[in-house]
Amino acid sequence: MKTNDLIASTISFVKDKLSNAEGGHDWFHVERVYKNVLLIAKNEPVDITVVALAALLHDIADSKFNNGDETLGPRVASEFLLKQNVDSEIIEHVTLIIEHMSFKNSFDLGTSFTSKEMEVVQDADRLDAIGAIGIARCFNYGGFKNRPLYNPEIPPNLKMSKSEYKNSEAPTINHFYEKLLSLKDQMNTKTAKKIALERHRYMEGFLKQFYAEWEGNK
């Protein structure tokens, strides 16, 4: 199958699978990550087919919405690519990226897989978690889980284990400190670092305004 046909087929598959997904992890999230990948890849020596497929398939079965099963997403992606007669080396690489790129896997100190392609896809995904879109996604998911916006009596947990992170029911504002504000310094590529800096500052401005309004000062 030609690359363009493969990408088109993958897009169609993902759109169908995510047609009823939560708003922060739907097709439009995947599309933004895909666009970010294409932008970052312009300045990185990567296999464009691998990064494109990994971006499109990275949230095909997010463990958050599948009883915590971290094996389902890579399995669904692999099965789809097999049906498309994709080269086995590409399938393996894409699957490894999906298995290891998530923020929650940063808690696994023994995780060893990395590649330039994974760095690009990881950056693209993390960029969509910060800035204006990141704020919107954060509160959308918090609403989806019926979490309070903020509770001054529940401080952020900055020393969470992976299990605590996956099972957290903390107020939405806490997520900024437990994840989002740390992403700027975890970017891998120069392109992502530059974009992340502006988006990080936007979040800082939002939080300042949020607390001022919360306290009735503005």
mmCIF file of C-alpha atoms in Angstrom, residues 12-218:
data_model
loop_
_atom_site.group_PDB
_atom_site.id
_atom_site.type_symbol
_atom_site.label_atom_id
_atom_site.label_comp_id
_atom_site.label_asym_id
_atom_site.label_seq_id
_atom_site.Cartn_x
_atom_site.Cartn_y
_atom_site.Cartn_z
ATOM 1 C CA SER A 12 -10.510 6.803 8.496
ATOM 2 C CA PHE A 13 -9.968 3.983 11.016
ATOM 3 C CA VAL A 14 -9.120 6.376 13.872
ATOM 4 C CA LYS A 15 -12.036 8.703 13.141
ATOM 5 C CA ASP A 16 -14.407 5.759 13.320
ATOM 6 C CA LYS A 17 -12.899 4.284 16.495
ATOM 7 C CA LEU A 18 -12.914 7.625 18.331
ATOM 8 C CA SER A 19 -16.297 8.861 17.118
ATOM 9 C CA ASN A 20 -17.718 8.835 20.658
ATOM 10 C CA ALA A 21 -14.532 9.619 22.578
ATOM 11 C CA GLU A 22 -14.172 12.108 25.426
ATOM 12 C CA GLY A 23 -13.549 15.572 24.000
ATOM 13 C CA GLY A 24 -9.943 15.837 25.114
ATOM 14 C CA HIS A 25 -8.957 12.490 23.593
ATOM 15 C CA ASP A 26 -11.053 12.449 20.433
ATOM 16 C CA TRP A 27 -10.181 12.574 16.727
ATOM 17 C CA PHE A 28 -9.463 16.291 16.890
ATOM 18 C CA HIS A 29 -6.821 15.702 19.569
ATOM 19 C CA VAL A 30 -5.240 13.064 17.331
ATOM 20 C CA GLU A 31 -5.404 15.412 14.351
ATOM 21 C CA ARG A 32 -3.619 18.164 16.303
ATOM 22 C CA VAL A 33 -0.906 15.735 17.400
ATOM 23 C CA TYR A 34 -0.521 14.578 13.802
ATOM 24 C CA LYS A 35 -0.102 18.184 12.646
ATOM 25 C CA ASN A 36 2.426 18.807 15.430
ATOM 26 C CA VAL A 37 4.376 15.727 14.328
ATOM 27 C CA LEU A 38 4.571 16.933 10.742
ATOM 28 C CA LEU A 39 5.786 20.336 11.940
ATOM 29 C CA ILE A 40 8.455 18.970 14.289
ATOM 30 C CA ALA A 41 9.595 16.307 11.803
ATOM 31 C CA LYS A 42 10.617 18.996 9.326
ATOM 32 C CA ASN A 43 13.670 19.633 11.509
ATOM 33 C CA GLU A 44 14.395 16.087 12.695
ATOM 34 C CA PRO A 45 15.983 13.058 10.951
ATOM 35 C CA VAL A 46 13.063 10.676 11.357
ATOM 36 C CA ASP A 47 11.072 8.117 9.404
ATOM 37 C CA ILE A 48 8.007 10.164 8.495
ATOM 38 C CA THR A 49 5.846 7.065 8.018
ATOM 39 C CA VAL A 50 6.623 5.829 11.530
ATOM 40 C CA VAL A 51 5.938 9.160 13.240
ATOM 41 C CA ALA A 52 2.769 9.755 11.228
ATOM 42 C CA LEU A 53 1.328 6.335 12.046
ATOM 43 C CA ALA A 54 2.315 6.546 15.704
ATOM 44 C CA ALA A 55 0.714 9.976 16.028
ATOM 45 C CA LEU A 56 -2.506 8.817 14.403
ATOM 46 C CA LEU A 57 -2.751 5.616 16.447
ATOM 47 C CA HIS A 58 -1.320 6.722 19.801
ATOM 48 C CA ASP A 59 -4.721 7.141 21.513
ATOM 49 C CA ILE A 60 -6.665 4.457 19.653
ATOM 50 C CA ALA A 61 -7.490 2.733 22.968
ATOM 51 C CA ASP A 62 -6.306 4.980 25.818
ATOM 52 C CA SER A 63 -5.973 3.007 29.047
ATOM 53 C CA LYS A 64 -7.843 5.749 30.944
ATOM 54 C CA PHE A 65 -11.013 4.720 29.134
ATOM 55 C CA ASN A 66 -10.333 0.977 29.083
ATOM 56 C CA ASN A 67 -10.119 -0.050 32.744
ATOM 57 C CA GLY A 68 -6.442 0.875 32.944
ATOM 58 C CA ASP A 69 -5.394 -1.688 30.322
ATOM 59 C CA GLU A 70 -2.115 -0.363 28.901
ATOM 60 C CA THR A 71 -1.750 -3.272 26.468
ATOM 61 C CA LEU A 72 -4.949 -2.652 24.498
ATOM 62 C CA GLY A 73 -3.847 0.433 22.551
ATOM 63 C CA PRO A 74 -0.615 -1.063 21.188
ATOM 64 C CA ARG A 75 -2.472 -4.282 20.374
ATOM 65 C CA VAL A 76 -5.272 -2.555 18.448
ATOM 66 C CA ALA A 77 -2.713 -0.458 16.551
ATOM 67 C CA SER A 78 -0.614 -3.502 15.690
ATOM 68 C CA GLU A 79 -3.618 -5.511 14.512
ATOM 69 C CA PHE A 80 -4.779 -2.667 12.290
ATOM 70 C CA LEU A 81 -1.352 -2.213 10.698
ATOM 71 C CA LEU A 82 -1.022 -5.955 10.100
ATOM 72 C CA LYS A 83 -4.279 -5.865 8.147
ATOM 73 C CA GLN A 84 -2.816 -3.051 6.049
ATOM 74 C CA ASN A 85 0.202 -5.242 5.210
ATOM 75 C CA VAL A 86 2.602 -2.752 6.757
ATOM 76 C CA ASP A 87 6.228 -3.840 7.075
ATOM 77 C CA SER A 88 6.854 -5.694 10.354
ATOM 78 C CA GLU A 89 9.700 -3.377 11.392
ATOM 79 C CA ILE A 90 7.445 -0.348 11.053
ATOM 80 C CA ILE A 91 4.680 -2.059 13.023
ATOM 81 C CA GLU A 92 7.097 -2.941 15.814
ATOM 82 C CA HIS A 93 8.483 0.591 15.973
ATOM 83 C CA VAL A 94 5.038 2.210 16.001
ATOM 84 C CA THR A 95 3.854 -0.200 18.695
ATOM 85 C CA LEU A 96 6.877 0.490 20.892
ATOM 86 C CA ILE A 97 6.300 4.224 20.589
ATOM 87 C CA ILE A 98 2.665 3.863 21.665
ATOM 88 C CA GLU A 99 3.687 1.627 24.575
ATOM 89 C CA HIS A 100 6.301 4.012 25.957
ATOM 90 C CA MET A 101 5.415 7.621 25.043
ATOM 91 C CA SER A 102 2.771 8.362 27.679
ATOM 92 C CA PHE A 103 3.541 10.694 30.594
ATOM 93 C CA LYS A 104 2.471 8.010 33.060
ATOM 94 C CA ASN A 105 5.325 5.832 31.817
ATOM 95 C CA SER A 106 7.810 8.428 33.065
ATOM 96 C CA PHE A 107 7.118 6.935 36.504
ATOM 97 C CA ASP A 108 8.648 3.646 35.313
ATOM 98 C CA LEU A 109 12.334 4.230 35.869
ATOM 99 C CA GLY A 110 13.182 0.945 34.198
ATOM 100 C CA THR A 111 11.603 1.934 30.889
ATOM 101 C CA SER A 112 14.446 1.867 28.367
ATOM 102 C CA PHE A 113 12.977 2.143 24.863
ATOM 103 C CA THR A 114 13.591 5.357 22.990
ATOM 104 C CA SER A 115 14.077 6.503 19.422
ATOM 105 C CA LYS A 116 14.195 9.793 17.584
ATOM 106 C CA GLU A 117 10.754 8.985 16.224
ATOM 107 C CA MET A 118 9.356 8.456 19.711
ATOM 108 C CA GLU A 119 10.830 11.768 20.860
ATOM 109 C CA VAL A 120 9.038 13.569 18.040
ATOM 110 C CA VAL A 121 5.659 11.903 18.670
ATOM 111 C CA GLN A 122 5.997 12.372 22.421
ATOM 112 C CA ASP A 123 6.717 16.078 21.959
ATOM 113 C CA ALA A 124 3.767 16.455 19.591
ATOM 114 C CA ASP A 125 1.415 14.832 22.093
ATOM 115 C CA ARG A 126 2.739 16.821 25.039
ATOM 116 C CA LEU A 127 2.384 20.106 23.182
ATOM 117 C CA ASP A 128 -1.341 19.398 22.921
ATOM 118 C CA ALA A 129 -1.455 19.044 26.710
ATOM 119 C CA ILE A 130 -0.305 22.609 27.375
ATOM 120 C CA GLY A 131 -1.263 26.151 26.355
ATOM 121 C CA ALA A 132 -4.836 27.189 25.604
ATOM 122 C CA ILE A 133 -5.762 23.782 24.182
ATOM 123 C CA GLY A 134 -4.152 22.062 27.134
ATOM 124 C CA ILE A 135 -6.199 24.136 29.580
ATOM 125 C CA ALA A 136 -9.397 23.339 27.678
ATOM 126 C CA ARG A 137 -8.597 19.616 27.580
ATOM 127 C CA CYS A 138 -7.706 19.568 31.259
ATOM 128 C CA PHE A 139 -11.031 21.023 32.350
ATOM 129 C CA ASN A 140 -12.962 18.949 29.826
ATOM 130 C CA TYR A 141 -11.538 15.761 31.323
ATOM 131 C CA GLY A 142 -12.073 17.056 34.858
ATOM 132 C CA GLY A 143 -15.732 17.637 33.998
ATOM 133 C CA PHE A 144 -15.940 14.214 32.385
ATOM 134 C CA LYS A 145 -14.727 12.708 35.697
ATOM 135 C CA ASN A 146 -16.910 15.087 37.754
ATOM 136 C CA ARG A 147 -13.924 16.510 39.616
ATOM 137 C CA PRO A 148 -14.024 19.838 41.471
ATOM 138 C CA LEU A 149 -12.328 22.749 39.709
ATOM 139 C CA TYR A 150 -10.201 23.571 42.737
ATOM 140 C CA ASN A 151 -10.059 22.881 46.450
ATOM 141 C CA PRO A 152 -7.513 24.903 48.461
ATOM 142 C CA GLU A 153 -7.545 22.182 51.120
ATOM 143 C CA ILE A 154 -6.254 19.526 48.697
ATOM 144 C CA PRO A 155 -2.678 20.396 47.671
ATOM 145 C CA PRO A 156 -1.055 18.910 44.554
ATOM 146 C CA ASN A 157 0.823 15.647 45.088
ATOM 147 C CA LEU A 158 4.247 16.231 43.575
ATOM 148 C CA LYS A 159 5.660 12.839 44.568
ATOM 149 C CA MET A 160 3.059 10.493 43.149
ATOM 150 C CA SER A 161 3.703 6.913 42.163
ATOM 151 C CA LYS A 162 2.431 5.698 38.799
ATOM 152 C CA SER A 163 -0.499 3.996 40.524
ATOM 153 C CA GLU A 164 -1.405 7.176 42.410
ATOM 154 C CA TYR A 165 -1.225 9.195 39.199
ATOM 155 C CA LYS A 166 -3.479 6.784 37.296
ATOM 156 C CA ASN A 167 -6.038 6.661 40.100
ATOM 157 C CA SER A 168 -6.000 10.305 41.168
ATOM 158 C CA GLU A 169 -9.329 12.017 41.797
ATOM 159 C CA ALA A 170 -7.795 15.368 42.748
ATOM 160 C CA PRO A 171 -9.252 18.731 41.681
ATOM 161 C CA THR A 172 -8.519 19.752 38.112
ATOM 162 C CA ILE A 173 -6.223 22.643 39.070
ATOM 163 C CA ASN A 174 -3.889 20.167 40.775
ATOM 164 C CA HIS A 175 -3.175 18.546 37.416
ATOM 165 C CA PHE A 176 -1.350 21.681 36.302
ATOM 166 C CA TYR A 177 1.241 21.128 39.030
ATOM 167 C CA GLU A 178 1.273 17.343 38.873
ATOM 168 C CA LYS A 179 1.863 17.250 35.112
ATOM 169 C CA LEU A 180 1.208 20.185 32.788
ATOM 170 C CA LEU A 181 3.678 22.716 34.186
ATOM 171 C CA SER A 182 6.453 20.116 34.076
ATOM 172 C CA LEU A 183 6.107 19.354 30.367
ATOM 173 C CA LYS A 184 8.028 22.386 29.111
ATOM 174 C CA ASP A 185 11.243 20.963 30.541
ATOM 175 C CA GLN A 186 10.563 17.465 29.217
ATOM 176 C CA MET A 187 10.461 18.341 25.522
ATOM 177 C CA ASN A 188 13.019 16.534 23.375
ATOM 178 C CA THR A 189 13.327 18.652 20.220
ATOM 179 C CA LYS A 190 14.282 22.263 19.608
ATOM 180 C CA THR A 191 11.054 22.958 17.738
ATOM 181 C CA ALA A 192 8.889 21.629 20.574
ATOM 182 C CA LYS A 193 10.915 23.437 23.241
ATOM 183 C CA LYS A 194 10.328 26.751 21.498
ATOM 184 C CA ILE A 195 6.573 26.190 21.135
ATOM 185 C CA ALA A 196 6.287 24.830 24.671
ATOM 186 C CA LEU A 197 7.813 27.925 26.225
ATOM 187 C CA GLU A 198 5.064 30.188 24.879
ATOM 188 C CA ARG A 199 2.325 27.736 25.826
ATOM 189 C CA HIS A 200 3.806 27.330 29.323
ATOM 190 C CA ARG A 201 3.732 31.076 29.898
ATOM 191 C CA TYR A 202 0.105 31.161 28.792
ATOM 192 C CA MET A 203 -0.769 28.576 31.439
ATOM 193 C CA GLU A 204 1.079 30.560 34.104
ATOM 194 C CA GLY A 205 -0.962 33.625 33.168
ATOM 195 C CA PHE A 206 -4.164 31.620 33.315
ATOM 196 C CA LEU A 207 -3.395 30.310 36.806
ATOM 197 C CA LYS A 208 -2.580 33.784 38.076
ATOM 198 C CA GLN A 209 -5.916 35.050 36.770
ATOM 199 C CA PHE A 210 -7.742 31.990 38.126
ATOM 200 C CA TYR A 211 -6.515 32.515 41.688
ATOM 201 C CA ALA A 212 -7.220 36.248 41.540
ATOM 202 C CA GLU A 213 -10.811 35.553 40.507
ATOM 203 C CA TRP A 214 -11.131 32.756 43.081
ATOM 204 C CA GLU A 215 -10.152 35.142 45.852
ATOM 205 C CA GLY A 216 -12.406 37.891 44.497
ATOM 206 C CA ASN A 217 -9.515 40.202 43.718
ATOM 207 C CA LYS A 218 -10.399 40.727 40.056
#
